[in-house]
Amino acid sequence: MHITLAAGRFVRMLLSALLLSLAVLAHAADAPTGIRLYVIDCGRIDASDMSLFDDSGALDGKPGTMSVPCFLIRHPKGILLWETGLGDAIADHPNGIDFAPGIHGSVRIRLVDQLKALGLKPSDIDYLAFSHWHIDHTGNANLFGNATWILQRRELAAATGLAPPPFESLAPVSAYKNAKMRLIDGDADVFGDGSVRLLSLPGHTPGHQALQLQLPHAGVVLLSGDLYHSREARRLRRVPRVNVDRAATLASMNRFEAIATRTHAKVVVQHDPRDIALLPHFPAYLH
Ligand SMILES: [Zn+2]
């Protein structure tokens, strides 16, 4: 009798252990098994005079269009938003607004609506990072006060210092004061597994950086930030006029290209609409 009871208890223990492992497996199947990169339309810039973006003078008086993407990275350990675009408030102006003489910004579709299409609210974003704090990258930053802001100490110091770089208004980023912050000096590994890395590439601004992703199928992807503003700028190593340190920018280009060559990376020049057009159309993703 006692033996039968003990055997019964043992079978029940086995069964509950089996059910528990099945539950764990089912949960694991729900979570993304790899990393996904979504490209989000965060506006566009139309300039009647691109002279700000090339100090050689080659673009003086010439018109141009720049894409303004945001990128959402879904990693099993959390969600990172890279860049926040021109700002959803601009969508209220169907014809856009002028940022500077001859520099026109417009937002066709709001970032919050695109997050909603993925079933996300701004408060679901775990980590926020920017290539730099120019206003075409910080427009929606204050939506993400719940996220951990990963900031280059030098970028924060410059923007909050006595002589902030041009186009680095603090108003769109004021939520940093109350947000959880991870201050970094140089490169950083966002999730600790080498798959999502911030690359320190100063020059355009004091704390400018790019993002390096190691995707399961697509391989290494490098998101340029504003190291280059177009494919031609990359090919010709053109430094923009809006820039704080020319020598540092050229050194950053050298470093970026060495990494791109070594890793056989797919390089995305964020402000070049041709590069954005080659990426999966939202809500499709690269993985
Ligand atoms: Zn920019």
Tab-separated table of N, CA and C in Angstrom, residues 3-160:
chain	number	residue	atom	x	y	z
A	3	ILE	N	3.968	1.482	-0.782
A	3	ILE	CA	4.776	1.538	-2.012
A	3	ILE	C	3.942	2.142	-3.154
A	4	THR	N	2.651	1.731	-3.252
A	4	THR	CA	1.772	2.247	-4.307
A	4	THR	C	1.594	3.761	-4.161
A	5	LEU	N	1.405	4.211	-2.886
A	5	LEU	CA	1.234	5.660	-2.642
A	5	LEU	C	2.474	6.444	-3.070
A	6	ALA	N	3.628	5.901	-2.654
A	6	ALA	CA	4.894	6.574	-2.987
A	6	ALA	C	5.090	6.624	-4.495
A	7	ALA	N	4.755	5.530	-5.170
A	7	ALA	CA	4.899	5.486	-6.632
A	7	ALA	C	3.971	6.510	-7.272
A	8	GLY	N	2.737	6.588	-6.751
A	8	GLY	CA	1.773	7.551	-7.286
A	8	GLY	C	2.289	8.972	-7.141
A	9	ARG	N	2.860	9.269	-5.945
A	9	ARG	CA	3.391	10.620	-5.704
A	9	ARG	C	4.530	10.926	-6.694
A	10	PHE	N	5.364	9.894	-6.945
A	10	PHE	CA	6.501	10.061	-7.848
A	10	PHE	C	6.019	10.377	-9.267
A	11	VAL	N	4.968	9.638	-9.700
A	11	VAL	CA	4.428	9.862	-11.053
A	11	VAL	C	3.866	11.287	-11.153
A	12	ARG	N	3.154	11.723	-10.080
A	12	ARG	CA	2.588	13.088	-10.099
A	12	ARG	C	3.697	14.140	-10.180
A	13	MET	N	4.790	13.890	-9.432
A	13	MET	CA	5.931	14.832	-9.476
A	13	MET	C	6.517	14.910	-10.883
A	14	LEU	N	6.656	13.721	-11.495
A	14	LEU	CA	7.200	13.664	-12.863
A	14	LEU	C	6.320	14.462	-13.824
A	15	LEU	N	4.992	14.229	-13.668
A	15	LEU	CA	4.036	14.903	-14.549
A	15	LEU	C	4.115	16.414	-14.396
A	16	SER	N	4.175	16.902	-13.127
A	16	SER	CA	4.188	18.356	-12.955
A	16	SER	C	5.502	18.944	-13.472
A	17	ALA	N	6.597	18.177	-13.323
A	17	ALA	CA	7.881	18.655	-13.866
A	17	ALA	C	7.793	18.764	-15.392
A	18	LEU	N	7.136	17.766	-16.004
A	18	LEU	CA	6.985	17.760	-17.466
A	18	LEU	C	6.132	18.947	-17.918
A	19	LEU	N	5.019	19.196	-17.193
A	19	LEU	CA	4.135	20.313	-17.553
A	19	LEU	C	4.877	21.640	-17.428
A	20	LEU	N	5.690	21.739	-16.361
A	20	LEU	CA	6.451	22.976	-16.144
A	20	LEU	C	7.412	23.211	-17.310
A	21	SER	N	8.115	22.141	-17.744
A	21	SER	CA	9.056	22.352	-18.852
A	21	SER	C	8.331	22.692	-20.140
A	22	LEU	N	7.130	22.104	-20.341
A	22	LEU	CA	6.346	22.453	-21.533
A	22	LEU	C	5.947	23.924	-21.493
A	23	ALA	N	5.558	24.409	-20.290
A	23	ALA	CA	5.156	25.808	-20.148
A	23	ALA	C	6.335	26.728	-20.464
A	24	VAL	N	7.520	26.354	-19.977
A	24	VAL	CA	8.720	27.169	-20.240
A	24	VAL	C	8.998	27.215	-21.737
A	25	LEU	N	8.884	26.030	-22.392
A	25	LEU	CA	9.124	25.967	-23.841
A	25	LEU	C	8.129	26.837	-24.592
A	26	ALA	N	6.833	26.784	-24.189
A	26	ALA	CA	5.805	27.573	-24.868
A	26	ALA	C	6.110	29.060	-24.724
A	27	HIS	N	6.568	29.473	-23.518
A	27	HIS	CA	6.887	30.878	-23.290
A	27	HIS	C	8.064	31.309	-24.174
A	28	ALA	N	9.062	30.421	-24.252
A	28	ALA	CA	10.239	30.740	-25.068
A	28	ALA	C	9.849	30.911	-26.530
A	29	ALA	N	8.837	30.145	-26.973
A	29	ALA	CA	8.416	30.242	-28.367
A	29	ALA	C	7.756	31.593	-28.650
A	30	ASP	N	7.143	32.210	-27.605
A	30	ASP	CA	6.518	33.519	-27.771
A	30	ASP	C	7.558	34.624	-27.968
A	31	ALA	N	8.678	34.494	-27.262
A	31	ALA	CA	9.690	35.550	-27.306
A	31	ALA	C	10.412	35.494	-28.648
A	32	PRO	N	10.878	36.667	-29.162
A	32	PRO	CA	11.640	36.621	-30.417
A	32	PRO	C	12.902	35.796	-30.216
A	33	THR	N	13.177	34.921	-31.150
A	33	THR	CA	14.324	34.045	-30.968
A	33	THR	C	15.605	34.724	-31.436
A	34	GLY	N	15.470	35.809	-32.192
A	34	GLY	CA	16.665	36.495	-32.656
A	34	GLY	C	16.519	37.976	-32.464
A	35	ILE	N	17.141	38.719	-33.347
A	35	ILE	CA	17.078	40.177	-33.265
A	35	ILE	C	16.409	40.688	-34.529
A	36	ARG	N	15.549	41.646	-34.362
A	36	ARG	CA	14.866	42.224	-35.515
A	36	ARG	C	15.181	43.706	-35.607
A	37	LEU	N	15.359	44.169	-36.839
A	37	LEU	CA	15.600	45.592	-37.071
A	37	LEU	C	14.448	46.151	-37.919
A	38	TYR	N	13.692	47.063	-37.331
A	38	TYR	CA	12.602	47.732	-38.035
A	38	TYR	C	13.054	49.141	-38.415
A	39	VAL	N	12.773	49.553	-39.640
A	39	VAL	CA	13.058	50.919	-40.070
A	39	VAL	C	11.756	51.698	-40.048
A	40	ILE	N	11.744	52.786	-39.322
A	40	ILE	CA	10.527	53.579	-39.143
A	40	ILE	C	10.726	54.936	-39.805
A	41	ASP	N	9.695	55.377	-40.530
A	41	ASP	CA	9.739	56.678	-41.206
A	41	ASP	C	9.530	57.770	-40.155
A	42	CYS	N	10.554	58.544	-39.879
A	42	CYS	CA	10.432	59.624	-38.886
A	42	CYS	C	10.564	60.995	-39.553
A	43	GLY	N	10.259	61.049	-40.848
A	43	GLY	CA	10.197	62.337	-41.535
A	43	GLY	C	11.163	62.447	-42.697
A	44	ARG	N	11.187	63.631	-43.300
A	44	ARG	CA	12.155	63.895	-44.370
A	44	ARG	C	12.526	65.367	-44.344
A	45	ILE	N	13.699	65.633	-44.884
A	45	ILE	CA	14.187	67.007	-44.968
A	45	ILE	C	14.361	67.336	-46.444
A	46	ASP	N	13.777	68.462	-46.848
A	46	ASP	CA	13.983	68.958	-48.204
A	46	ASP	C	14.713	70.287	-48.088
A	47	ALA	N	15.866	70.348	-48.694
A	47	ALA	CA	16.673	71.564	-48.604
A	47	ALA	C	16.776	72.212	-49.980
A	48	SER	N	16.588	73.519	-50.006
A	48	SER	CA	16.782	74.210	-51.284
A	48	SER	C	18.266	74.509	-51.499
A	49	ASP	N	19.026	74.405	-50.373
A	49	ASP	CA	20.466	74.663	-50.452
A	49	ASP	C	21.157	73.705	-49.483
A	50	MET	N	21.916	72.750	-50.017
A	50	MET	CA	22.546	71.705	-49.199
A	50	MET	C	23.925	72.117	-48.677
A	51	SER	N	24.238	73.404	-48.735
A	51	SER	CA	25.606	73.831	-48.405
A	51	SER	C	26.023	73.477	-46.974
A	52	LEU	N	25.046	73.329	-46.066
A	52	LEU	CA	25.387	72.976	-44.676
A	52	LEU	C	26.022	71.594	-44.576
A	53	PHE	N	25.821	70.767	-45.617
A	53	PHE	CA	26.190	69.360	-45.488
A	53	PHE	C	27.476	68.984	-46.231
A	54	ASP	N	28.217	69.993	-46.732
A	54	ASP	CA	29.458	69.685	-47.449
A	54	ASP	C	30.359	70.921	-47.412
A	55	ASP	N	31.477	70.818	-46.668
A	55	ASP	CA	32.320	72.012	-46.523
A	55	ASP	C	33.264	72.222	-47.699
A	56	SER	N	33.171	71.346	-48.744
A	56	SER	CA	33.987	71.576	-49.948
A	56	SER	C	33.360	72.635	-50.843
A	57	GLY	N	32.102	72.948	-50.590
A	57	GLY	CA	31.396	73.901	-51.447
A	57	GLY	C	30.674	73.252	-52.606
A	58	ALA	N	30.869	71.915	-52.757
A	58	ALA	CA	30.287	71.231	-53.924
A	58	ALA	C	28.763	71.280	-53.947
A	59	LEU	N	28.135	71.443	-52.770
A	59	LEU	CA	26.666	71.432	-52.738
A	59	LEU	C	26.076	72.835	-52.591
A	60	ASP	N	26.922	73.846	-52.615
A	60	ASP	CA	26.417	75.212	-52.424
A	60	ASP	C	25.344	75.537	-53.456
A	61	GLY	N	24.193	75.963	-52.952
A	61	GLY	CA	23.100	76.366	-53.829
A	61	GLY	C	22.339	75.219	-54.461
A	62	LYS	N	22.735	73.981	-54.134
A	62	LYS	CA	22.070	72.820	-54.761
A	62	LYS	C	20.983	72.266	-53.837
A	63	PRO	N	19.857	71.834	-54.401
A	63	PRO	CA	18.794	71.254	-53.573
A	63	PRO	C	19.064	69.784	-53.259
A	64	GLY	N	18.360	69.275	-52.269
A	64	GLY	CA	18.510	67.857	-51.934
A	64	GLY	C	17.435	67.403	-50.964
A	65	THR	N	17.263	66.081	-50.886
A	65	THR	CA	16.289	65.485	-49.960
A	65	THR	C	17.007	64.466	-49.088
A	66	MET	N	16.684	64.494	-47.796
A	66	MET	CA	17.284	63.523	-46.876
A	66	MET	C	16.178	62.762	-46.152
A	67	SER	N	16.363	61.448	-46.037
A	67	SER	CA	15.457	60.647	-45.228
A	67	SER	C	15.785	60.893	-43.754
A	68	VAL	N	14.761	60.745	-42.903
A	68	VAL	CA	14.978	60.855	-41.454
A	68	VAL	C	14.363	59.611	-40.802
A	69	PRO	N	15.118	58.529	-40.764
A	69	PRO	CA	14.573	57.303	-40.202
A	69	PRO	C	14.809	57.183	-38.692
A	70	CYS	N	13.952	56.402	-38.036
A	70	CYS	CA	14.226	55.890	-36.698
A	70	CYS	C	14.374	54.376	-36.866
A	71	PHE	N	15.050	53.748	-35.937
A	71	PHE	CA	15.250	52.299	-36.031
A	71	PHE	C	14.877	51.656	-34.703
A	72	LEU	N	14.055	50.611	-34.784
A	72	LEU	CA	13.678	49.889	-33.575
A	72	LEU	C	14.331	48.518	-33.613
A	73	ILE	N	15.048	48.203	-32.566
A	73	ILE	CA	15.739	46.914	-32.494
A	73	ILE	C	15.080	46.079	-31.413
A	74	ARG	N	14.488	44.969	-31.835
A	74	ARG	CA	13.879	44.042	-30.876
A	74	ARG	C	14.883	42.955	-30.579
A	75	HIS	N	15.312	42.892	-29.341
A	75	HIS	CA	16.290	41.913	-28.879
A	75	HIS	C	15.599	41.106	-27.784
A	76	PRO	N	15.952	39.825	-27.636
A	76	PRO	CA	15.291	39.034	-26.586
A	76	PRO	C	15.377	39.693	-25.203
A	77	LYS	N	16.384	40.546	-24.991
A	77	LYS	CA	16.523	41.167	-23.667
A	77	LYS	C	15.913	42.556	-23.582
A	78	GLY	N	15.270	43.020	-24.654
A	78	GLY	CA	14.651	44.341	-24.556
A	78	GLY	C	14.550	45.020	-25.909
A	79	ILE	N	13.958	46.192	-25.900
A	79	ILE	CA	13.745	46.956	-27.132
A	79	ILE	C	14.557	48.240	-27.075
A	80	LEU	N	15.338	48.458	-28.129
A	80	LEU	CA	16.136	49.691	-28.249
A	80	LEU	C	15.554	50.539	-29.379
A	81	LEU	N	15.365	51.819	-29.121
A	81	LEU	CA	15.028	52.757	-30.189
A	81	LEU	C	16.266	53.603	-30.470
A	82	TRP	N	16.665	53.595	-31.733
A	82	TRP	CA	17.845	54.362	-32.172
A	82	TRP	C	17.339	55.541	-32.994
A	83	GLU	N	17.483	56.748	-32.485
A	83	GLU	CA	17.000	57.994	-33.096
A	83	GLU	C	15.496	58.176	-32.829
A	84	THR	N	15.081	59.432	-32.776
A	84	THR	CA	13.646	59.696	-32.564
A	84	THR	C	13.071	60.654	-33.610
A	85	GLY	N	13.851	61.013	-34.628
A	85	GLY	CA	13.296	61.721	-35.785
A	85	GLY	C	13.014	63.195	-35.567
A	86	LEU	N	12.203	63.714	-36.491
A	86	LEU	CA	11.917	65.157	-36.489
A	86	LEU	C	10.902	65.549	-35.422
A	87	GLY	N	10.033	64.634	-35.044
A	87	GLY	CA	9.034	64.949	-34.017
A	87	GLY	C	7.621	64.863	-34.571
A	88	ASP	N	6.776	64.123	-33.881
A	88	ASP	CA	5.399	63.903	-34.349
A	88	ASP	C	4.597	65.202	-34.430
A	89	ALA	N	4.981	66.215	-33.647
A	89	ALA	CA	4.231	67.481	-33.655
A	89	ALA	C	4.245	68.102	-35.057
A	90	ILE	N	5.283	67.805	-35.835
A	90	ILE	CA	5.384	68.391	-37.183
A	90	ILE	C	4.311	67.820	-38.107
A	91	ALA	N	3.805	66.614	-37.763
A	91	ALA	CA	2.739	66.022	-38.586
A	91	ALA	C	1.475	66.886	-38.559
A	92	ASP	N	1.343	67.751	-37.535
A	92	ASP	CA	0.190	68.667	-37.475
A	92	ASP	C	0.275	69.749	-38.554
A	93	HIS	N	1.442	69.917	-39.149
A	93	HIS	CA	1.625	70.901	-40.227
A	93	HIS	C	1.769	70.123	-41.538
A	94	PRO	N	0.667	69.974	-42.278
A	94	PRO	CA	0.714	69.116	-43.478
A	94	PRO	C	1.814	69.526	-44.460
A	95	ASN	N	2.181	70.804	-44.465
A	95	ASN	CA	3.248	71.218	-45.380
A	95	ASN	C	4.616	71.270	-44.718
A	96	GLY	N	4.692	70.811	-43.462
A	96	GLY	CA	5.975	70.798	-42.776
A	96	GLY	C	6.353	72.161	-42.215
A	97	ILE	N	7.587	72.257	-41.697
A	97	ILE	CA	8.070	73.521	-41.127
A	97	ILE	C	9.516	73.760	-41.574
A	98	ASP	N	9.939	75.025	-41.479
A	98	ASP	CA	11.331	75.357	-41.800
A	98	ASP	C	12.175	75.307	-40.528
A	99	PHE	N	13.253	74.526	-40.553
A	99	PHE	CA	14.170	74.443	-39.407
A	99	PHE	C	15.195	75.560	-39.444
A	100	ALA	N	15.592	75.883	-40.637
A	100	ALA	CA	16.603	76.924	-40.866
A	100	ALA	C	16.300	77.451	-42.267
A	101	PRO	N	16.856	78.593	-42.642
A	101	PRO	CA	16.577	79.095	-43.987
A	101	PRO	C	16.918	78.041	-45.045
A	102	GLY	N	15.925	77.668	-45.844
A	102	GLY	CA	16.175	76.700	-46.917
A	102	GLY	C	16.167	75.251	-46.482
A	103	ILE	N	15.927	74.978	-45.158
A	103	ILE	CA	15.910	73.596	-44.672
A	103	ILE	C	14.508	73.302	-44.145
A	104	HIS	N	13.803	72.428	-44.869
A	104	HIS	CA	12.387	72.192	-44.595
A	104	HIS	C	12.184	70.755	-44.107
A	105	GLY	N	11.463	70.602	-42.994
A	105	GLY	CA	11.209	69.259	-42.458
A	105	GLY	C	9.733	68.927	-42.496
A	106	SER	N	9.407	67.668	-42.794
A	106	SER	CA	7.998	67.256	-42.779
A	106	SER	C	7.882	65.831	-42.236
A	107	VAL	N	6.730	65.546	-41.622
A	107	VAL	CA	6.459	64.224	-41.047
A	107	VAL	C	5.127	63.741	-41.601
A	108	ARG	N	5.185	62.677	-42.364
A	108	ARG	CA	4.013	62.135	-43.057
A	108	ARG	C	3.217	61.214	-42.135
A	109	ILE	N	3.935	60.487	-41.297
A	109	ILE	CA	3.296	59.498	-40.430
A	109	ILE	C	4.001	59.526	-39.074
A	110	ARG	N	3.183	59.514	-38.002
A	110	ARG	CA	3.753	59.697	-36.654
A	110	ARG	C	4.461	58.432	-36.165
A	111	LEU	N	5.522	58.662	-35.400
A	111	LEU	CA	6.251	57.542	-34.785
A	111	LEU	C	5.315	56.750	-33.869
A	112	VAL	N	4.502	57.432	-33.060
A	112	VAL	CA	3.625	56.698	-32.118
A	112	VAL	C	2.668	55.771	-32.865
A	113	ASP	N	2.199	56.190	-34.036
A	113	ASP	CA	1.278	55.335	-34.793
A	113	ASP	C	2.005	54.111	-35.358
A	114	GLN	N	3.259	54.295	-35.713
A	114	GLN	CA	4.022	53.155	-36.234
A	114	GLN	C	4.374	52.184	-35.106
A	115	LEU	N	4.662	52.725	-33.919
A	115	LEU	CA	4.882	51.832	-32.765
A	115	LEU	C	3.606	51.035	-32.483
A	116	LYS	N	2.457	51.722	-32.578
A	116	LYS	CA	1.165	51.070	-32.324
A	116	LYS	C	0.961	49.903	-33.288
A	117	ALA	N	1.414	50.071	-34.523
A	117	ALA	CA	1.280	48.992	-35.508
A	117	ALA	C	2.053	47.745	-35.079
A	118	LEU	N	3.061	47.933	-34.214
A	118	LEU	CA	3.814	46.788	-33.685
A	118	LEU	C	3.261	46.356	-32.328
A	119	GLY	N	2.152	46.972	-31.917
A	119	GLY	CA	1.576	46.643	-30.608
A	119	GLY	C	2.333	47.283	-29.457
A	120	LEU	N	3.046	48.380	-29.730
A	120	LEU	CA	3.889	49.000	-28.702
A	120	LEU	C	3.420	50.411	-28.363
A	121	LYS	N	3.603	50.759	-27.101
A	121	LYS	CA	3.424	52.135	-26.629
A	121	LYS	C	4.815	52.709	-26.371
A	122	PRO	N	4.966	54.038	-26.350
A	122	PRO	CA	6.282	54.593	-26.037
A	122	PRO	C	6.869	54.042	-24.726
A	123	SER	N	6.011	53.745	-23.752
A	123	SER	CA	6.519	53.248	-22.461
A	123	SER	C	7.053	51.812	-22.559
A	124	ASP	N	6.821	51.137	-23.700
A	124	ASP	CA	7.362	49.781	-23.874
A	124	ASP	C	8.821	49.792	-24.329
A	125	ILE	N	9.328	50.964	-24.708
A	125	ILE	CA	10.725	51.036	-25.172
A	125	ILE	C	11.645	50.994	-23.947
A	126	ASP	N	12.566	50.021	-23.939
A	126	ASP	CA	13.447	49.840	-22.771
A	126	ASP	C	14.665	50.744	-22.822
A	127	TYR	N	15.237	50.904	-24.016
A	127	TYR	CA	16.481	51.669	-24.160
A	127	TYR	C	16.345	52.678	-25.293
A	128	LEU	N	16.931	53.843	-25.083
A	128	LEU	CA	16.901	54.902	-26.076
A	128	LEU	C	18.342	55.358	-26.322
A	129	ALA	N	18.706	55.459	-27.611
A	129	ALA	CA	20.044	55.976	-27.930
A	129	ALA	C	19.950	56.806	-29.207
A	130	PHE	N	20.860	57.746	-29.338
A	130	PHE	CA	20.860	58.679	-30.472
A	130	PHE	C	22.257	58.676	-31.081
A	131	SER	N	22.338	58.912	-32.388
A	131	SER	CA	23.671	59.109	-32.966
A	131	SER	C	24.266	60.404	-32.407
A	132	HIS	N	23.407	61.398	-32.210
A	132	HIS	CA	23.814	62.673	-31.627
A	132	HIS	C	22.550	63.474	-31.376
A	133	TRP	N	22.712	64.635	-30.780
A	133	TRP	CA	21.543	65.370	-30.333
A	133	TRP	C	21.106	66.494	-31.264
A	134	HIS	N	21.411	66.449	-32.552
A	134	HIS	CA	20.824	67.424	-33.474
A	134	HIS	C	19.306	67.214	-33.513
A	135	ILE	N	18.596	68.318	-33.774
A	135	ILE	CA	17.134	68.289	-33.622
A	135	ILE	C	16.416	67.369	-34.608
A	136	ASP	N	17.086	66.938	-35.678
A	136	ASP	CA	16.418	65.981	-36.571
A	136	ASP	C	16.562	64.546	-36.052
A	137	HIS	N	17.190	64.395	-34.880
A	137	HIS	CA	17.342	63.063	-34.272
A	137	HIS	C	16.658	62.972	-32.906
A	138	THR	N	16.260	64.129	-32.372
A	138	THR	CA	15.729	64.153	-31.000
A	138	THR	C	14.251	64.535	-30.924
A	139	GLY	N	13.589	64.691	-32.077
A	139	GLY	CA	12.241	65.263	-32.099
A	139	GLY	C	11.238	64.634	-31.149
A	140	ASN	N	11.272	63.294	-31.050
A	140	ASN	CA	10.284	62.605	-30.196
A	140	ASN	C	10.880	62.112	-28.884
A	141	ALA	N	12.067	62.564	-28.540
A	141	ALA	CA	12.778	61.974	-27.396
A	141	ALA	C	11.956	62.007	-26.109
A	142	ASN	N	11.233	63.105	-25.896
A	142	ASN	CA	10.526	63.241	-24.617
A	142	ASN	C	9.356	62.275	-24.443
A	143	LEU	N	9.019	61.529	-25.510
A	143	LEU	CA	7.991	60.483	-25.360
A	143	LEU	C	8.522	59.302	-24.554
A	144	PHE	N	9.852	59.234	-24.410
A	144	PHE	CA	10.459	58.006	-23.897
A	144	PHE	C	11.103	58.185	-22.517
A	145	GLY	N	10.409	58.907	-21.676
A	145	GLY	CA	10.907	59.148	-20.316
A	145	GLY	C	11.018	57.884	-19.477
A	146	ASN	N	10.325	56.804	-19.888
A	146	ASN	CA	10.399	55.548	-19.121
A	146	ASN	C	11.607	54.697	-19.501
A	147	ALA	N	12.219	55.016	-20.640
A	147	ALA	CA	13.336	54.189	-21.124
A	147	ALA	C	14.624	54.548	-20.396
A	148	THR	N	15.608	53.661	-20.497
A	148	THR	CA	16.962	53.990	-20.054
A	148	THR	C	17.663	54.689	-21.210
A	149	TRP	N	18.110	55.912	-20.964
A	149	TRP	CA	18.789	56.680	-22.018
A	149	TRP	C	20.282	56.339	-21.972
A	150	ILE	N	20.806	55.840	-23.089
A	150	ILE	CA	22.237	55.533	-23.167
A	150	ILE	C	22.896	56.700	-23.897
A	151	LEU	N	23.661	57.475	-23.162
A	151	LEU	CA	24.192	58.729	-23.717
A	151	LEU	C	25.703	58.784	-23.603
A	152	GLN	N	26.335	59.309	-24.664
A	152	GLN	CA	27.766	59.595	-24.578
A	152	GLN	C	27.942	60.798	-23.635
A	153	ARG	N	28.805	60.609	-22.633
A	153	ARG	CA	28.999	61.681	-21.653
A	153	ARG	C	29.398	62.998	-22.328
A	154	ARG	N	30.208	62.886	-23.395
A	154	ARG	CA	30.691	64.107	-24.071
A	154	ARG	C	29.560	64.841	-24.802
A	155	GLU	N	28.587	64.085	-25.324
A	155	GLU	CA	27.464	64.717	-26.021
A	155	GLU	C	26.597	65.475	-25.010
A	156	LEU	N	26.337	64.824	-23.880
A	156	LEU	CA	25.524	65.459	-22.843
A	156	LEU	C	26.222	66.706	-22.297
A	157	ALA	N	27.536	66.567	-22.064
A	157	ALA	CA	28.288	67.700	-21.503
A	157	ALA	C	28.276	68.884	-22.475
A	158	ALA	N	28.431	68.588	-23.776
A	158	ALA	CA	28.463	69.679	-24.757
A	158	ALA	C	27.096	70.348	-24.849
A	159	ALA	N	26.041	69.527	-24.920
A	159	ALA	CA	24.697	70.087	-25.108
A	159	ALA	C	24.254	70.899	-23.899
A	160	THR	N	24.734	70.515	-22.710
A	160	THR	CA	24.314	71.214	-21.496
A	160	THR	C	25.354	72.249	-21.056
